[in-house]
Structures are given as C-alpha cells and as structure tokens.
Amino acid sequence: MKIFVTRRLPIDPRSQLPRGVEVDLFEHDRPPTPEELRSRARGCHGVLSLLSDRIDAAFLDACPSVRVVSNLAVGYDNIDVAACTKRGVVVTNTPDVLTEATADLAFALLLSVGRRLRECERLARSGDFGFWSPTALLGMELSDATLGIYGFGRIGRAIARRAAGFGMNVVYCTRTEVPALAREGASPVDFETLLSVSDVVAISAPLNDATRRRFGAQEFGAMKRGALLLNTARGAIVDEAALVQALEAGKIGGAGLDVFEDEPRVHAGLLQRDDVVLTPHVGSATTATRVRMAELALANLDAVLHGRPALHRVD
Ligand code: GLV
C-alpha cells in the first residue's frame, strides 16, 4: 500500500502508519504543481493533501487507485467532494484539533487592528515616539463593543468564548440551528442585523456556494461606519476589491485578514494600509495544533486504507 504526502509535516508520517504502508513525501517548501500531484499520486492508494492542492475530477481520473483523500485542514473547498463520492473515494478532514488556535488568531487580529498595533509598533521602534499624548493612537475599546460572528461552528463559538472574556456583546448568524447551551452567551440574528449592529464582524464560515463573496460592496455599505472586519476562514468569502474601496472610503475602519481571495497573492490595495493587519494563513499554526492535525490526518488515512471508518469523514 502506498500514500503520497504533499508536504513535509511536523511529524514523520512513517512513525504514525503501520509497516507495509509506503510513504512518498513531497520534499519541497511549495505545493506540487497539478502535474506533479498527478504523477506522484498515480499508483497510490491514499493522498494526504493540503488546502492548496486541488483535488478534482481530472486528478481522480488520472489516479484511479486513490481510495482516500485526507485533507490536513478543517476546510475542504480545495476538494471536489461530489466527484470523489461518485468514484467511491473517501474524503476526510481535521476539525476540532485546530479550533482554539484559530480562534486565538482571530483575537490576535482583532486586538492588533482595534488597537492600531502596526502604527504603535512602528512609532515605538522609530526612536521618536514623542510624549504620552491623550489624543494619539486612539483605538477601539472592546468592552461593550458588539462582535458579530458570521458562521457559528466550532471556531465561531470559540471566538465567542474569548469575546465574553473581553466583555463584548456577541451576536451570530449561521444557517444551522444552534442549541441554547452551545451559544456561549451569544444571540442569533439575521444577516442584515449582524451587519448593522456589529462594531466588529468576524467571518468564521466554510467556503461554499452560499458564502462565496458574501461580503461585497453592498454588505460593507450596510455595516456601521468604522466597523472592523476579521477573516480567518477563507478569502473568497470577501470581495477583496470591494473591501479595499470600503477601507479607502473610511466606511470600514480596519481589517484583520489571515486568508485571501487568491492565495498566496494579496490584493495590492491592502499591502500598504496601516488599518489592515495581514497574516499568511496561519490560523492553526501552533506546534501543538499542527502536530495534532498531522496525527489526525494520518489516522484518517490509516483507518480508511485498512477498512475502518474514518475519524472525520466529509460527505
Ligand atoms: C485552514 O485553513 C483549515 O481549513 O484548516
């Protein structure tokens, strides 16, 4: 039995798999090209993929021996799940283990943008920060501000828990019913209300047909003047050009973005702005979380290859 692992992991994949499973590891610090992905996965029974690896019908047709695609991510919009299901290929992901790390990053972005850390940092390092001033570098007070969370799954709820500790009022909008006990003190609202009442909107939804470009000119227009936008989910949920325009117009007061529409490219209009904090898709990037993700992705592969149910199967 053979698997293809599309990038170096924080653990040795061989240490997690039974003898008899051969591992082909893509040893570069870049994703394989579609051709490399196809040629290396050909003849393999499983693939451990990353969110930058496109697994589509063309790939599946070129690699008919692949029985399982184990994505090292909670999101799986890089995979055509319907095409996999049609061919009997099992798709798995790595939820839960990355929830807290990703919510931490959302809060890091919120504090950085809300308290203008880019400007503060630069000034403090410049050697000339002047004197303490009652009027300089004033930011947003989180206590009593309203946080609107778009998407209220595991990560959205973890963001809500953190917000409660900061004394924020929290509302959320999601497609699924959330039992009262899982609401973390947050109140459900419709999308329009979320936009109109929130001082900060945090996007925490999966990317799919319903969420793609959900935030555009009209939505920014409906938000409070000066509100902040956070996105730690998927870049394509936001129309980046419209966001740049809303920032330029002062309609949106700042943004904290970990994800981008066309990664690894970042919209030029975001790059120089002080009211925007950018991170390169590192929501789950802590050692403990990445180790757990790798272990879970390998356990998913191992289970399916050996005829057991996956720990986290995507349907
Ligand atoms: C990262 O973006 C993930 O989906 O795990």
PDB file of N, CA and C in Angstrom, residues 123-184:
ATOM      1  N   LEU A 123       5.983  53.350  15.510  1.00  0.00           N
ATOM      2  CA  LEU A 123       6.363  54.557  16.229  1.00  0.00           C
ATOM      3  C   LEU A 123       7.318  54.225  17.379  1.00  0.00           C
ATOM      4  N   ALA A 124       6.989  53.178  18.112  1.00  0.00           N
ATOM      5  CA  ALA A 124       7.842  52.817  19.245  1.00  0.00           C
ATOM      6  C   ALA A 124       9.248  52.447  18.793  1.00  0.00           C
ATOM      7  N   ARG A 125       9.350  51.813  17.620  1.00  0.00           N
ATOM      8  CA  ARG A 125      10.666  51.417  17.114  1.00  0.00           C
ATOM      9  C   ARG A 125      11.416  52.572  16.469  1.00  0.00           C
ATOM     10  N   SER A 126      10.683  53.624  16.115  1.00  0.00           N
ATOM     11  CA  SER A 126      11.307  54.695  15.335  1.00  0.00           C
ATOM     12  C   SER A 126      12.306  55.485  16.183  1.00  0.00           C
ATOM     13  N   GLY A 127      12.265  55.296  17.485  1.00  0.00           N
ATOM     14  CA  GLY A 127      13.172  56.045  18.359  1.00  0.00           C
ATOM     15  C   GLY A 127      12.640  57.437  18.642  1.00  0.00           C
ATOM     16  N   ASP A 128      11.452  57.745  18.160  1.00  0.00           N
ATOM     17  CA  ASP A 128      10.908  59.095  18.342  1.00  0.00           C
ATOM     18  C   ASP A 128       9.409  59.012  18.569  1.00  0.00           C
ATOM     19  N   PHE A 129       9.017  58.381  19.687  1.00  0.00           N
ATOM     20  CA  PHE A 129       7.573  58.299  19.858  1.00  0.00           C
ATOM     21  C   PHE A 129       6.984  59.482  20.611  1.00  0.00           C
ATOM     22  N   GLY A 130       7.806  60.497  20.828  1.00  0.00           N
ATOM     23  CA  GLY A 130       7.287  61.731  21.422  1.00  0.00           C
ATOM     24  C   GLY A 130       6.915  61.505  22.870  1.00  0.00           C
ATOM     25  N   PHE A 131       5.909  62.254  23.335  1.00  0.00           N
ATOM     26  CA  PHE A 131       5.490  62.143  24.731  1.00  0.00           C
ATOM     27  C   PHE A 131       4.130  61.483  24.802  1.00  0.00           C
ATOM     28  N   TRP A 132       3.813  60.951  25.946  1.00  0.00           N
ATOM     29  CA  TRP A 132       2.489  60.372  26.154  1.00  0.00           C
ATOM     30  C   TRP A 132       1.454  61.413  25.777  1.00  0.00           C
ATOM     31  N   SER A 133       0.502  61.010  24.950  1.00  0.00           N
ATOM     32  CA  SER A 133      -0.458  62.011  24.477  1.00  0.00           C
ATOM     33  C   SER A 133      -1.885  61.540  24.715  1.00  0.00           C
ATOM     34  N   PRO A 134      -2.727  62.387  25.254  1.00  0.00           N
ATOM     35  CA  PRO A 134      -4.123  61.994  25.498  1.00  0.00           C
ATOM     36  C   PRO A 134      -4.915  61.770  24.215  1.00  0.00           C
ATOM     37  N   THR A 135      -4.387  62.194  23.093  1.00  0.00           N
ATOM     38  CA  THR A 135      -5.192  62.135  21.870  1.00  0.00           C
ATOM     39  C   THR A 135      -4.598  61.253  20.771  1.00  0.00           C
ATOM     40  N   ALA A 136      -3.404  60.710  21.004  1.00  0.00           N
ATOM     41  CA  ALA A 136      -2.744  59.979  19.905  1.00  0.00           C
ATOM     42  C   ALA A 136      -3.120  58.501  19.905  1.00  0.00           C
ATOM     43  N   LEU A 137      -3.192  57.937  18.730  1.00  0.00           N
ATOM     44  CA  LEU A 137      -3.312  56.488  18.520  1.00  0.00           C
ATOM     45  C   LEU A 137      -4.490  55.861  19.269  1.00  0.00           C
ATOM     46  N   LEU A 138      -5.612  56.537  19.205  1.00  0.00           N
ATOM     47  CA  LEU A 138      -6.791  56.029  19.925  1.00  0.00           C
ATOM     48  C   LEU A 138      -7.428  54.901  19.122  1.00  0.00           C
ATOM     49  N   GLY A 139      -7.748  53.834  19.799  1.00  0.00           N
ATOM     50  CA  GLY A 139      -8.310  52.677  19.118  1.00  0.00           C
ATOM     51  C   GLY A 139      -9.693  52.330  19.639  1.00  0.00           C
ATOM     52  N   MET A 140     -10.088  51.084  19.351  1.00  0.00           N
ATOM     53  CA  MET A 140     -11.441  50.641  19.738  1.00  0.00           C
ATOM     54  C   MET A 140     -11.413  49.959  21.101  1.00  0.00           C
ATOM     55  N   GLU A 141     -12.345  50.326  21.937  1.00  0.00           N
ATOM     56  CA  GLU A 141     -12.484  49.660  23.239  1.00  0.00           C
ATOM     57  C   GLU A 141     -13.332  48.396  23.028  1.00  0.00           C
ATOM     58  N   LEU A 142     -12.808  47.257  23.413  1.00  0.00           N
ATOM     59  CA  LEU A 142     -13.569  46.028  23.158  1.00  0.00           C
ATOM     60  C   LEU A 142     -14.720  45.849  24.151  1.00  0.00           C
ATOM     61  N   SER A 143     -14.495  46.254  25.374  1.00  0.00           N
ATOM     62  CA  SER A 143     -15.532  46.097  26.383  1.00  0.00           C
ATOM     63  C   SER A 143     -16.800  46.837  25.930  1.00  0.00           C
ATOM     64  N   ASP A 144     -17.925  46.143  25.922  1.00  0.00           N
ATOM     65  CA  ASP A 144     -19.227  46.691  25.496  1.00  0.00           C
ATOM     66  C   ASP A 144     -19.374  46.868  23.983  1.00  0.00           C
ATOM     67  N   ALA A 145     -18.327  46.619  23.210  1.00  0.00           N
ATOM     68  CA  ALA A 145     -18.495  46.657  21.747  1.00  0.00           C
ATOM     69  C   ALA A 145     -19.248  45.393  21.330  1.00  0.00           C
ATOM     70  N   THR A 146     -19.868  45.445  20.157  1.00  0.00           N
ATOM     71  CA  THR A 146     -20.617  44.274  19.671  1.00  0.00           C
ATOM     72  C   THR A 146     -19.814  43.550  18.598  1.00  0.00           C
ATOM     73  N   LEU A 147     -19.633  42.255  18.834  1.00  0.00           N
ATOM     74  CA  LEU A 147     -18.960  41.392  17.865  1.00  0.00           C
ATOM     75  C   LEU A 147     -20.016  40.566  17.147  1.00  0.00           C
ATOM     76  N   GLY A 148     -20.023  40.614  15.828  1.00  0.00           N
ATOM     77  CA  GLY A 148     -20.943  39.793  15.041  1.00  0.00           C
ATOM     78  C   GLY A 148     -20.157  38.674  14.377  1.00  0.00           C
ATOM     79  N   ILE A 149     -20.542  37.449  14.662  1.00  0.00           N
ATOM     80  CA  ILE A 149     -19.792  36.305  14.110  1.00  0.00           C
ATOM     81  C   ILE A 149     -20.604  35.679  12.981  1.00  0.00           C
ATOM     82  N   TYR A 150     -20.034  35.669  11.809  1.00  0.00           N
ATOM     83  CA  TYR A 150     -20.703  35.095  10.638  1.00  0.00           C
ATOM     84  C   TYR A 150     -20.248  33.649  10.488  1.00  0.00           C
ATOM     85  N   GLY A 151     -21.150  32.716  10.789  1.00  0.00           N
ATOM     86  CA  GLY A 151     -20.782  31.293  10.848  1.00  0.00           C
ATOM     87  C   GLY A 151     -20.526  30.969  12.303  1.00  0.00           C
ATOM     88  N   PHE A 152     -21.260  30.003  12.845  1.00  0.00           N
ATOM     89  CA  PHE A 152     -21.130  29.769  14.290  1.00  0.00           C
ATOM     90  C   PHE A 152     -20.899  28.296  14.553  1.00  0.00           C
ATOM     91  N   GLY A 153     -19.898  27.766  13.873  1.00  0.00           N
ATOM     92  CA  GLY A 153     -19.471  26.382  14.130  1.00  0.00           C
ATOM     93  C   GLY A 153     -18.486  26.381  15.288  1.00  0.00           C
ATOM     94  N   ARG A 154     -17.625  25.380  15.294  1.00  0.00           N
ATOM     95  CA  ARG A 154     -16.688  25.234  16.429  1.00  0.00           C
ATOM     96  C   ARG A 154     -15.833  26.481  16.609  1.00  0.00           C
ATOM     97  N   ILE A 155     -15.298  26.994  15.498  1.00  0.00           N
ATOM     98  CA  ILE A 155     -14.367  28.124  15.621  1.00  0.00           C
ATOM     99  C   ILE A 155     -15.131  29.404  15.985  1.00  0.00           C
ATOM    100  N   GLY A 156     -16.290  29.593  15.371  1.00  0.00           N
ATOM    101  CA  GLY A 156     -17.106  30.768  15.714  1.00  0.00           C
ATOM    102  C   GLY A 156     -17.437  30.779  17.203  1.00  0.00           C
ATOM    103  N   ARG A 157     -17.763  29.626  17.721  1.00  0.00           N
ATOM    104  CA  ARG A 157     -18.128  29.558  19.150  1.00  0.00           C
ATOM    105  C   ARG A 157     -16.900  29.792  20.038  1.00  0.00           C
ATOM    106  N   ALA A 158     -15.752  29.330  19.572  1.00  0.00           N
ATOM    107  CA  ALA A 158     -14.520  29.577  20.355  1.00  0.00           C
ATOM    108  C   ALA A 158     -14.171  31.072  20.345  1.00  0.00           C
ATOM    109  N   ILE A 159     -14.467  31.745  19.245  1.00  0.00           N
ATOM    110  CA  ILE A 159     -14.256  33.199  19.200  1.00  0.00           C
ATOM    111  C   ILE A 159     -15.222  33.875  20.185  1.00  0.00           C
ATOM    112  N   ALA A 160     -16.468  33.388  20.216  1.00  0.00           N
ATOM    113  CA  ALA A 160     -17.468  33.961  21.138  1.00  0.00           C
ATOM    114  C   ALA A 160     -17.023  33.806  22.589  1.00  0.00           C
ATOM    115  N   ARG A 161     -16.434  32.651  22.920  1.00  0.00           N
ATOM    116  CA  ARG A 161     -15.970  32.444  24.313  1.00  0.00           C
ATOM    117  C   ARG A 161     -14.912  33.476  24.682  1.00  0.00           C
ATOM    118  N   ARG A 162     -14.003  33.728  23.752  1.00  0.00           N
ATOM    119  CA  ARG A 162     -12.963  34.724  24.032  1.00  0.00           C
ATOM    120  C   ARG A 162     -13.580  36.116  24.173  1.00  0.00           C
ATOM    121  N   ALA A 163     -14.541  36.413  23.298  1.00  0.00           N
ATOM    122  CA  ALA A 163     -15.173  37.750  23.324  1.00  0.00           C
ATOM    123  C   ALA A 163     -15.867  37.987  24.662  1.00  0.00           C
ATOM    124  N   ALA A 164     -16.473  36.937  25.211  1.00  0.00           N
ATOM    125  CA  ALA A 164     -17.160  37.104  26.501  1.00  0.00           C
ATOM    126  C   ALA A 164     -16.153  37.527  27.565  1.00  0.00           C
ATOM    127  N   GLY A 165     -14.952  36.985  27.516  1.00  0.00           N
ATOM    128  CA  GLY A 165     -13.912  37.355  28.484  1.00  0.00           C
ATOM    129  C   GLY A 165     -13.477  38.804  28.349  1.00  0.00           C
ATOM    130  N   PHE A 166     -13.675  39.373  27.169  1.00  0.00           N
ATOM    131  CA  PHE A 166     -13.315  40.779  26.943  1.00  0.00           C
ATOM    132  C   PHE A 166     -14.504  41.711  27.171  1.00  0.00           C
ATOM    133  N   GLY A 167     -15.625  41.154  27.637  1.00  0.00           N
ATOM    134  CA  GLY A 167     -16.788  41.992  27.932  1.00  0.00           C
ATOM    135  C   GLY A 167     -17.533  42.470  26.693  1.00  0.00           C
ATOM    136  N   MET A 168     -17.384  41.744  25.583  1.00  0.00           N
ATOM    137  CA  MET A 168     -18.089  42.162  24.355  1.00  0.00           C
ATOM    138  C   MET A 168     -19.501  41.589  24.336  1.00  0.00           C
ATOM    139  N   ASN A 169     -20.396  42.267  23.636  1.00  0.00           N
ATOM    140  CA  ASN A 169     -21.705  41.676  23.327  1.00  0.00           C
ATOM    141  C   ASN A 169     -21.508  40.878  22.043  1.00  0.00           C
ATOM    142  N   VAL A 170     -22.080  39.690  21.999  1.00  0.00           N
ATOM    143  CA  VAL A 170     -21.830  38.860  20.825  1.00  0.00           C
ATOM    144  C   VAL A 170     -23.144  38.449  20.166  1.00  0.00           C
ATOM    145  N   VAL A 171     -23.228  38.662  18.861  1.00  0.00           N
ATOM    146  CA  VAL A 171     -24.341  38.136  18.071  1.00  0.00           C
ATOM    147  C   VAL A 171     -23.741  37.242  16.994  1.00  0.00           C
ATOM    148  N   TYR A 172     -24.549  36.352  16.446  1.00  0.00           N
ATOM    149  CA  TYR A 172     -24.036  35.486  15.388  1.00  0.00           C
ATOM    150  C   TYR A 172     -25.126  35.221  14.368  1.00  0.00           C
ATOM    151  N   CYS A 173     -24.684  34.833  13.195  1.00  0.00           N
ATOM    152  CA  CYS A 173     -25.619  34.471  12.128  1.00  0.00           C
ATOM    153  C   CYS A 173     -25.082  33.195  11.501  1.00  0.00           C
ATOM    154  N   THR A 174     -25.930  32.176  11.447  1.00  0.00           N
ATOM    155  CA  THR A 174     -25.496  30.908  10.873  1.00  0.00           C
ATOM    156  C   THR A 174     -26.699  30.212  10.260  1.00  0.00           C
ATOM    157  N   ARG A 175     -26.429  29.263   9.363  1.00  0.00           N
ATOM    158  CA  ARG A 175     -27.547  28.604   8.672  1.00  0.00           C
ATOM    159  C   ARG A 175     -28.173  27.508   9.510  1.00  0.00           C
ATOM    160  N   THR A 176     -27.390  26.980  10.455  1.00  0.00           N
ATOM    161  CA  THR A 176     -27.917  25.843  11.222  1.00  0.00           C
ATOM    162  C   THR A 176     -28.396  26.294  12.599  1.00  0.00           C
ATOM    163  N   GLU A 177     -29.328  25.555  13.140  1.00  0.00           N
ATOM    164  CA  GLU A 177     -29.863  25.859  14.476  1.00  0.00           C
ATOM    165  C   GLU A 177     -28.789  25.521  15.517  1.00  0.00           C
ATOM    166  N   VAL A 178     -28.518  26.460  16.432  1.00  0.00           N
ATOM    167  CA  VAL A 178     -27.527  26.204  17.482  1.00  0.00           C
ATOM    168  C   VAL A 178     -28.282  26.015  18.799  1.00  0.00           C
ATOM    169  N   PRO A 179     -28.124  24.863  19.457  1.00  0.00           N
ATOM    170  CA  PRO A 179     -28.836  24.656  20.725  1.00  0.00           C
ATOM    171  C   PRO A 179     -28.435  25.727  21.741  1.00  0.00           C
ATOM    172  N   ALA A 180     -29.395  26.131  22.586  1.00  0.00           N
ATOM    173  CA  ALA A 180     -29.156  27.225  23.527  1.00  0.00           C
ATOM    174  C   ALA A 180     -27.878  27.012  24.336  1.00  0.00           C
ATOM    175  N   LEU A 181     -27.606  25.775  24.716  1.00  0.00           N
ATOM    176  CA  LEU A 181     -26.440  25.521  25.574  1.00  0.00           C
ATOM    177  C   LEU A 181     -25.111  25.738  24.842  1.00  0.00           C
ATOM    178  N   ALA A 182     -25.145  25.731  23.511  1.00  0.00           N
ATOM    179  CA  ALA A 182     -23.897  25.887  22.739  1.00  0.00           C
ATOM    180  C   ALA A 182     -23.704  27.323  22.258  1.00  0.00           C
ATOM    181  N   ARG A 183     -24.535  28.243  22.742  1.00  0.00           N
ATOM    182  CA  ARG A 183     -24.480  29.599  22.176  1.00  0.00           C
ATOM    183  C   ARG A 183     -23.414  30.481  22.814  1.00  0.00           C
ATOM    184  N   GLU A 184     -22.817  30.031  23.881  1.00  0.00           N
ATOM    185  CA  GLU A 184     -21.721  30.774  24.523  1.00  0.00           C
ATOM    186  C   GLU A 184     -22.145  32.195  24.878  1.00  0.00           C
TER     187      GLU A 184
END
